[in-house]
Short mmCIF file of C-alpha atoms and ligand atoms in Angstrom, two decimals:
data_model
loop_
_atom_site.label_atom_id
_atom_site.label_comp_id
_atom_site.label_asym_id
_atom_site.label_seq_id
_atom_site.Cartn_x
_atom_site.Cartn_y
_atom_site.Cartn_z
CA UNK A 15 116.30 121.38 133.60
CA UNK A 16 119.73 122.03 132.32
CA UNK A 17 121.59 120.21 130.14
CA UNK A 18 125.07 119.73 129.82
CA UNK A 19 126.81 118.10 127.36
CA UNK A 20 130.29 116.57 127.86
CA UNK A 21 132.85 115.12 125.19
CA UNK A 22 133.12 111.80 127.21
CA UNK A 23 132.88 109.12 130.39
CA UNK A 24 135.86 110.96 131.90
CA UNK A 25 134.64 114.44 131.39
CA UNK A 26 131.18 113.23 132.50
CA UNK A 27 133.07 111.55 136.06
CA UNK A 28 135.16 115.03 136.57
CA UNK A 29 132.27 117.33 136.34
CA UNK A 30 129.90 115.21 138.28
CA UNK A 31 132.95 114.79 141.46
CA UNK A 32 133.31 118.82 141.04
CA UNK A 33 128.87 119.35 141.34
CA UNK A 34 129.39 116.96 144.42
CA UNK A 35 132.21 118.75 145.75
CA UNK A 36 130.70 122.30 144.83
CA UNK A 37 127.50 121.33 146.94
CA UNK A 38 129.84 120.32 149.88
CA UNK A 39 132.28 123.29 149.97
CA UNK A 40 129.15 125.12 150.38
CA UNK A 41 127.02 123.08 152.70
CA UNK A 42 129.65 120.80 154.57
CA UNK A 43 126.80 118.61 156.85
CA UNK A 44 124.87 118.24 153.17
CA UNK A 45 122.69 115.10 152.87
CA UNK A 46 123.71 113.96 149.54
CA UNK A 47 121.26 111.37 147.91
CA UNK A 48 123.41 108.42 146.29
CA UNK A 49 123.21 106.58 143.00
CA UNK A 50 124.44 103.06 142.17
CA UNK A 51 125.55 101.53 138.82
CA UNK A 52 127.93 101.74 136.17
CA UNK A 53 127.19 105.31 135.64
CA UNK A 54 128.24 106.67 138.90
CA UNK A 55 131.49 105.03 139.39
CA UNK A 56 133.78 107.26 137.92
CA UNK A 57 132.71 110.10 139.52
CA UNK A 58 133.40 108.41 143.38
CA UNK A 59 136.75 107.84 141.77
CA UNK A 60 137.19 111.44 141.04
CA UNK A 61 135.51 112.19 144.50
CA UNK A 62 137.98 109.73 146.14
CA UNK A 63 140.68 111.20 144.78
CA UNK A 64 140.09 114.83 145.75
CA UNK A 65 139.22 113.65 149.24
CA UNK A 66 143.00 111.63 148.91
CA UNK A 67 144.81 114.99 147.61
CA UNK A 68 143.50 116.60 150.80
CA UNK A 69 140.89 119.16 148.93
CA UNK A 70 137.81 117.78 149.76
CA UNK A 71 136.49 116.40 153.48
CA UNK A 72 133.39 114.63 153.38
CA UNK A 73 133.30 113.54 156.95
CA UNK A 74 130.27 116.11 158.09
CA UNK A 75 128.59 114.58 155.31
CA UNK A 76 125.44 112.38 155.69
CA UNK A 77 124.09 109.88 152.53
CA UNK A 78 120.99 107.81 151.87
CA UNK A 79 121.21 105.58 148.82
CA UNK A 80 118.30 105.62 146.83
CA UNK A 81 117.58 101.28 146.71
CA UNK A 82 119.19 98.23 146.85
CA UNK A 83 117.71 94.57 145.88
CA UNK A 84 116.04 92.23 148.18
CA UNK A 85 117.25 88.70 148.56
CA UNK A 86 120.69 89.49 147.96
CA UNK A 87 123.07 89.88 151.99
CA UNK A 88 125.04 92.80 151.89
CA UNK A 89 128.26 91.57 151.47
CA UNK A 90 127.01 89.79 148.00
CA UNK A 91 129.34 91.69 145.58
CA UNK A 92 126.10 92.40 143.72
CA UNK A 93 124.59 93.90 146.38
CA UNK A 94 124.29 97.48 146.08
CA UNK A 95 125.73 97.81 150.11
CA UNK A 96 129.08 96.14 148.41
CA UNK A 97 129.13 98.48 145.71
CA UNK A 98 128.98 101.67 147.76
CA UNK A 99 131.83 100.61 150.27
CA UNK A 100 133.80 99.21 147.10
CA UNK A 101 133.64 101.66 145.23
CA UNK A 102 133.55 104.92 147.59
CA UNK A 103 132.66 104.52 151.03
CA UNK A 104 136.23 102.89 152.31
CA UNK A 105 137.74 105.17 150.40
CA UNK A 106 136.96 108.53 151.93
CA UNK A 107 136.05 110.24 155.14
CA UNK A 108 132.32 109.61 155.45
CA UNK A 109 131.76 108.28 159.45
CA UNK A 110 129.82 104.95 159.28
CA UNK A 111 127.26 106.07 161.18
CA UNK A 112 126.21 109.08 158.38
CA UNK A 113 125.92 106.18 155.74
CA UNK A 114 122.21 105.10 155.20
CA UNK A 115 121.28 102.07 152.28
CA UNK A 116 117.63 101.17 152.72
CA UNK A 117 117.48 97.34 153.00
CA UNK A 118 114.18 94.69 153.21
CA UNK A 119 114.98 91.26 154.09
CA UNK A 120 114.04 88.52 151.57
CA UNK A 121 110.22 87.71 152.61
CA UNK A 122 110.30 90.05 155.93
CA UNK A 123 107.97 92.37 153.94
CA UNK A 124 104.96 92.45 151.45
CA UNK A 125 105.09 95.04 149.02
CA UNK A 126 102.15 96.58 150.93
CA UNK A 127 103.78 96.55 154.15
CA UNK A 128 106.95 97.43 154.83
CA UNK A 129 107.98 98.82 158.33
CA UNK A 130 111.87 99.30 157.47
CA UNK A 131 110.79 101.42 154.16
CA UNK A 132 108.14 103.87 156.70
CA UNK A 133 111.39 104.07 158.58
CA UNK A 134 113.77 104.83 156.01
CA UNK A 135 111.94 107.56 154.63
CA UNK A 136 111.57 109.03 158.00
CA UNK A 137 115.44 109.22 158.87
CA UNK A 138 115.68 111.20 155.67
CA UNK A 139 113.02 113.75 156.45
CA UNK A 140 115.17 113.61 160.20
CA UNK A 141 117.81 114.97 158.81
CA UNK A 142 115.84 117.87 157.30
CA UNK A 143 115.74 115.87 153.66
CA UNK A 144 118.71 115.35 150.46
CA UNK A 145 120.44 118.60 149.60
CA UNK A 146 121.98 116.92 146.54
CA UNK A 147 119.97 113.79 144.82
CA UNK A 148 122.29 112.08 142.34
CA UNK A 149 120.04 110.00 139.78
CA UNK A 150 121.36 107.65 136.66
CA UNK A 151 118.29 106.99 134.09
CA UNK A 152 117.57 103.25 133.40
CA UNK A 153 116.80 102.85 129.59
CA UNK A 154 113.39 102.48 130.53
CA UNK A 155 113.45 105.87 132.06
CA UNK A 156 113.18 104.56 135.77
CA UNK A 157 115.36 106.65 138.36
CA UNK A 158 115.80 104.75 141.40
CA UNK A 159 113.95 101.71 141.17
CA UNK A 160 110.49 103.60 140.43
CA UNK A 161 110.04 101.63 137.43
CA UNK A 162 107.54 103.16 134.61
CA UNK A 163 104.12 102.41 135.67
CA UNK A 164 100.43 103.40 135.05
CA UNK A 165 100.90 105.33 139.26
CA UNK A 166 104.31 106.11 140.72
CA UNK A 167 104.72 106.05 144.70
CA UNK A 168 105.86 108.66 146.87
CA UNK A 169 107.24 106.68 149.98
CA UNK A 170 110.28 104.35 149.84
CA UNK A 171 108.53 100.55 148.67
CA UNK A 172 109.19 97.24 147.81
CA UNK A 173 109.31 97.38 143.75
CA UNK A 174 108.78 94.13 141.41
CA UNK A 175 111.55 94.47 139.00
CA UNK A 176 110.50 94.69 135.24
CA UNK A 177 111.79 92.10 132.87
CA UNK A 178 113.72 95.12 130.91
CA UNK A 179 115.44 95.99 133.53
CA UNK A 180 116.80 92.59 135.09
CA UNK A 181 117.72 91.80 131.63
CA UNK A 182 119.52 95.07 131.59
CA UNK A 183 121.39 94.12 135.40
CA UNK A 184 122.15 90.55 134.54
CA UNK A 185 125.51 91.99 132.83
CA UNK A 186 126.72 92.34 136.46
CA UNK A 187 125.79 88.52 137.18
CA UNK A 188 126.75 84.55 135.84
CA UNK A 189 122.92 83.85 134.91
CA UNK A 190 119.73 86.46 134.54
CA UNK A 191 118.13 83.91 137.10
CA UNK A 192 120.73 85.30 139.66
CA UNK A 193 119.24 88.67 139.22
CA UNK A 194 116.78 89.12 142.14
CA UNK A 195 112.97 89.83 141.13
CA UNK A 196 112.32 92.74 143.49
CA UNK A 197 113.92 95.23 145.14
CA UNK A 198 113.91 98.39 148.14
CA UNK A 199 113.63 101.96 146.46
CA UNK A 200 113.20 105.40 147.59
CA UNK A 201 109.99 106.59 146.02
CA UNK A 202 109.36 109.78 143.84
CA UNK A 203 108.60 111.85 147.23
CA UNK A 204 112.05 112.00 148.56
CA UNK A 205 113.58 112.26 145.03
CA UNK A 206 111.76 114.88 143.95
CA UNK A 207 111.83 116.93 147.70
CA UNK A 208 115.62 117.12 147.17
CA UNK A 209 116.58 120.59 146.94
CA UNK A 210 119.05 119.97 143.65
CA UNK A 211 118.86 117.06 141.34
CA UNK A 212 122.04 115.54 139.38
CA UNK A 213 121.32 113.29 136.70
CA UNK A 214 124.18 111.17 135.01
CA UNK A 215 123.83 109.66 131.50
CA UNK A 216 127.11 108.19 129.68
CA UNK A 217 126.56 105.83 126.74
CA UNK A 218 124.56 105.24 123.51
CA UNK A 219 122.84 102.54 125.58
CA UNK A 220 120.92 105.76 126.86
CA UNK A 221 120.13 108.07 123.66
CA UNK A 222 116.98 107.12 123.35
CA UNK A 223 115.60 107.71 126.79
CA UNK A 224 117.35 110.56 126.98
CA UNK A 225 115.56 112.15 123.75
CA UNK A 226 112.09 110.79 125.26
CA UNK A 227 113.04 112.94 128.34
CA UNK A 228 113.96 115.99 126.89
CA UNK A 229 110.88 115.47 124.61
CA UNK A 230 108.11 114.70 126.39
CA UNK A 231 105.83 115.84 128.92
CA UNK A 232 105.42 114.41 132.49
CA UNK A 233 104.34 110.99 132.46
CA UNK A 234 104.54 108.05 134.95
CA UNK A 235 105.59 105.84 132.11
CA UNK A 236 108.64 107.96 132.21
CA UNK A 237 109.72 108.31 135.47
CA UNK A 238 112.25 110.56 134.71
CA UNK A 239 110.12 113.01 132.97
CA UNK A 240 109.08 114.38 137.04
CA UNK A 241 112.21 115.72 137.10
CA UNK A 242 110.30 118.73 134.40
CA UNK A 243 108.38 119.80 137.42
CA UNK A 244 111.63 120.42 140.07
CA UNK A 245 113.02 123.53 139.88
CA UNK A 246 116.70 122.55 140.29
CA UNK A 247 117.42 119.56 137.96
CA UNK A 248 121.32 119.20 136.24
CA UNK A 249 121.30 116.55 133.57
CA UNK A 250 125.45 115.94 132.83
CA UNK A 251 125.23 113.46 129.73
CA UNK A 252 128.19 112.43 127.57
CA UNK A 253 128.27 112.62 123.49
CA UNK A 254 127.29 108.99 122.69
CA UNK A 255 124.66 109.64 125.80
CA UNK A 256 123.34 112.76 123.97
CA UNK A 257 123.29 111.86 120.13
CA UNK A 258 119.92 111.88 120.06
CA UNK A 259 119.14 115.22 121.25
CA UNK A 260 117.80 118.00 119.14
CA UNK A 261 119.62 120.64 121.04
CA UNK A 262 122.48 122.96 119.35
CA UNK A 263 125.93 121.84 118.22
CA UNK A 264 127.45 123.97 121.07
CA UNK A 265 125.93 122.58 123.60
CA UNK A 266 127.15 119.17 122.95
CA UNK A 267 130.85 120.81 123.15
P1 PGA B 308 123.55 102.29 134.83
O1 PGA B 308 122.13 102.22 135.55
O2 PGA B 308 124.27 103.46 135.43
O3 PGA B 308 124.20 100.99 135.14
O4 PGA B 308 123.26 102.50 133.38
C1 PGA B 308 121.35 103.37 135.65
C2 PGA B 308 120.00 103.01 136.20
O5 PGA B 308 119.48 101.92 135.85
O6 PGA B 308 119.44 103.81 136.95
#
């Protein structure tokens, strides 16, 4: 895992667009894995931008997002769906038809049975799996949706939120009964098959998950903490992100 330590959100955005744009100078068809939340948004602003100033393309590209909440349509500006075209996809070059979100429809599935999630997870291994997985880290240390848990699945699944984290989303909405209870994820499998990993962390919000990850061993209760076992794993993380960190004064710039 390496670490890199950046003075702020906007040096955090700029360095993230450049990994993403890095990975598709090199590999232009690259199936890029996709992150949503606050962390994420200024680096599709830096992305948008280069792809605007004519030195990126991303139209060979191909994306799978890695969840989205059930029981919310997809033009709900909560909806993760919204986000992604708000934020980046109507802003750049990406055909409609390379643009994957996984979505469940609100009480077409049980959590033990869900067709469209089989199916998702197939498309990706179709396109010969993610080149480039972008992950944020919920303060709970969940990536995805793969919340901590005494077992953590492999498959994309139908997740019941945790109490921590819809209190942590109901920023985004009027009332924390707004936020939905469950919600469509990619599972560990496809995360952790991606040949490079990107992790974003901006904020004190996230010093002290970011300390139990660099910390401790592997352990479902972390979710994060698989990322010890891939071989290719970035973690970009801002100062406030990475005060709690016992790694050297240089590092954290
Ligand atoms: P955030 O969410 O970027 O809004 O902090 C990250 C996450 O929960 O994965």
């Amino acid at each position: 895992m390496e670490w890199r330590i950046v003075k702020d959100y906007e040096e955090l955005s700029l360095m993230a667009a450049r990994f993403v744009a890095a990975q598709v100078k090199n590999k232009p068809n690259s199936v890029l894995g996709l992150a949503t939340g606050s962390t994420p948004i200024g680096m599709y602003r830096e992305l948008t931008r280069m792809v605007e100033r004519g030195e990126l393309s991303l139209q060979q590209v191909v994306t799978f997002n890695l969840d989205e909440y059930i029981g919310l349509a997809p033009d709900h500006p909560q909806s993760y769906h919204y986000y992604m075209h708000h934020h980046f996809f109507s802003h750049v070059d990406i055909p409609a038809g390379q643009i994957h979100l996984p979505y469940v429809e609100k009480g077409a599935a049980q959590e033990e049975d869900c067709e469209a999630c089989e199916a998702y997870d197939r498309m990706i291994e179709e396109h010969g799996g993610i080149d480039l997985q972008v992950l944020g880290i919920g303060r709970n240390g969940h990536i995805g949706f793969n919340e901590p848990s005494i077992s953590l699945e492999v498959g994309t699944h139908i997740v019941t939120l945790t109490e921590e984290t819809r209190q942590a989303n109901a920023r985004f909405f009027q009332r924390i009964e707004e936020v939905p209870t469950h919600a469509v994820t990619m599972g560990v499998g496809s995360i952790m098959k991606a040949e490079r990993i990107l992790l974003l962390a901006s904020g004190s919000d996230k010093k002290e998950v970011l300390a139990r990850l660099y910390a401790e061993g592997v352990r479902t209760e972390l979710p994060a903490s698989l990322l010890h076992v891939h071989q290719d794993v970035t973690v970009i993380a801002d100062r406030e992100a990475a005060a709690w960190l016992p790694v050297g004064e240089s590092l954290k710039g």
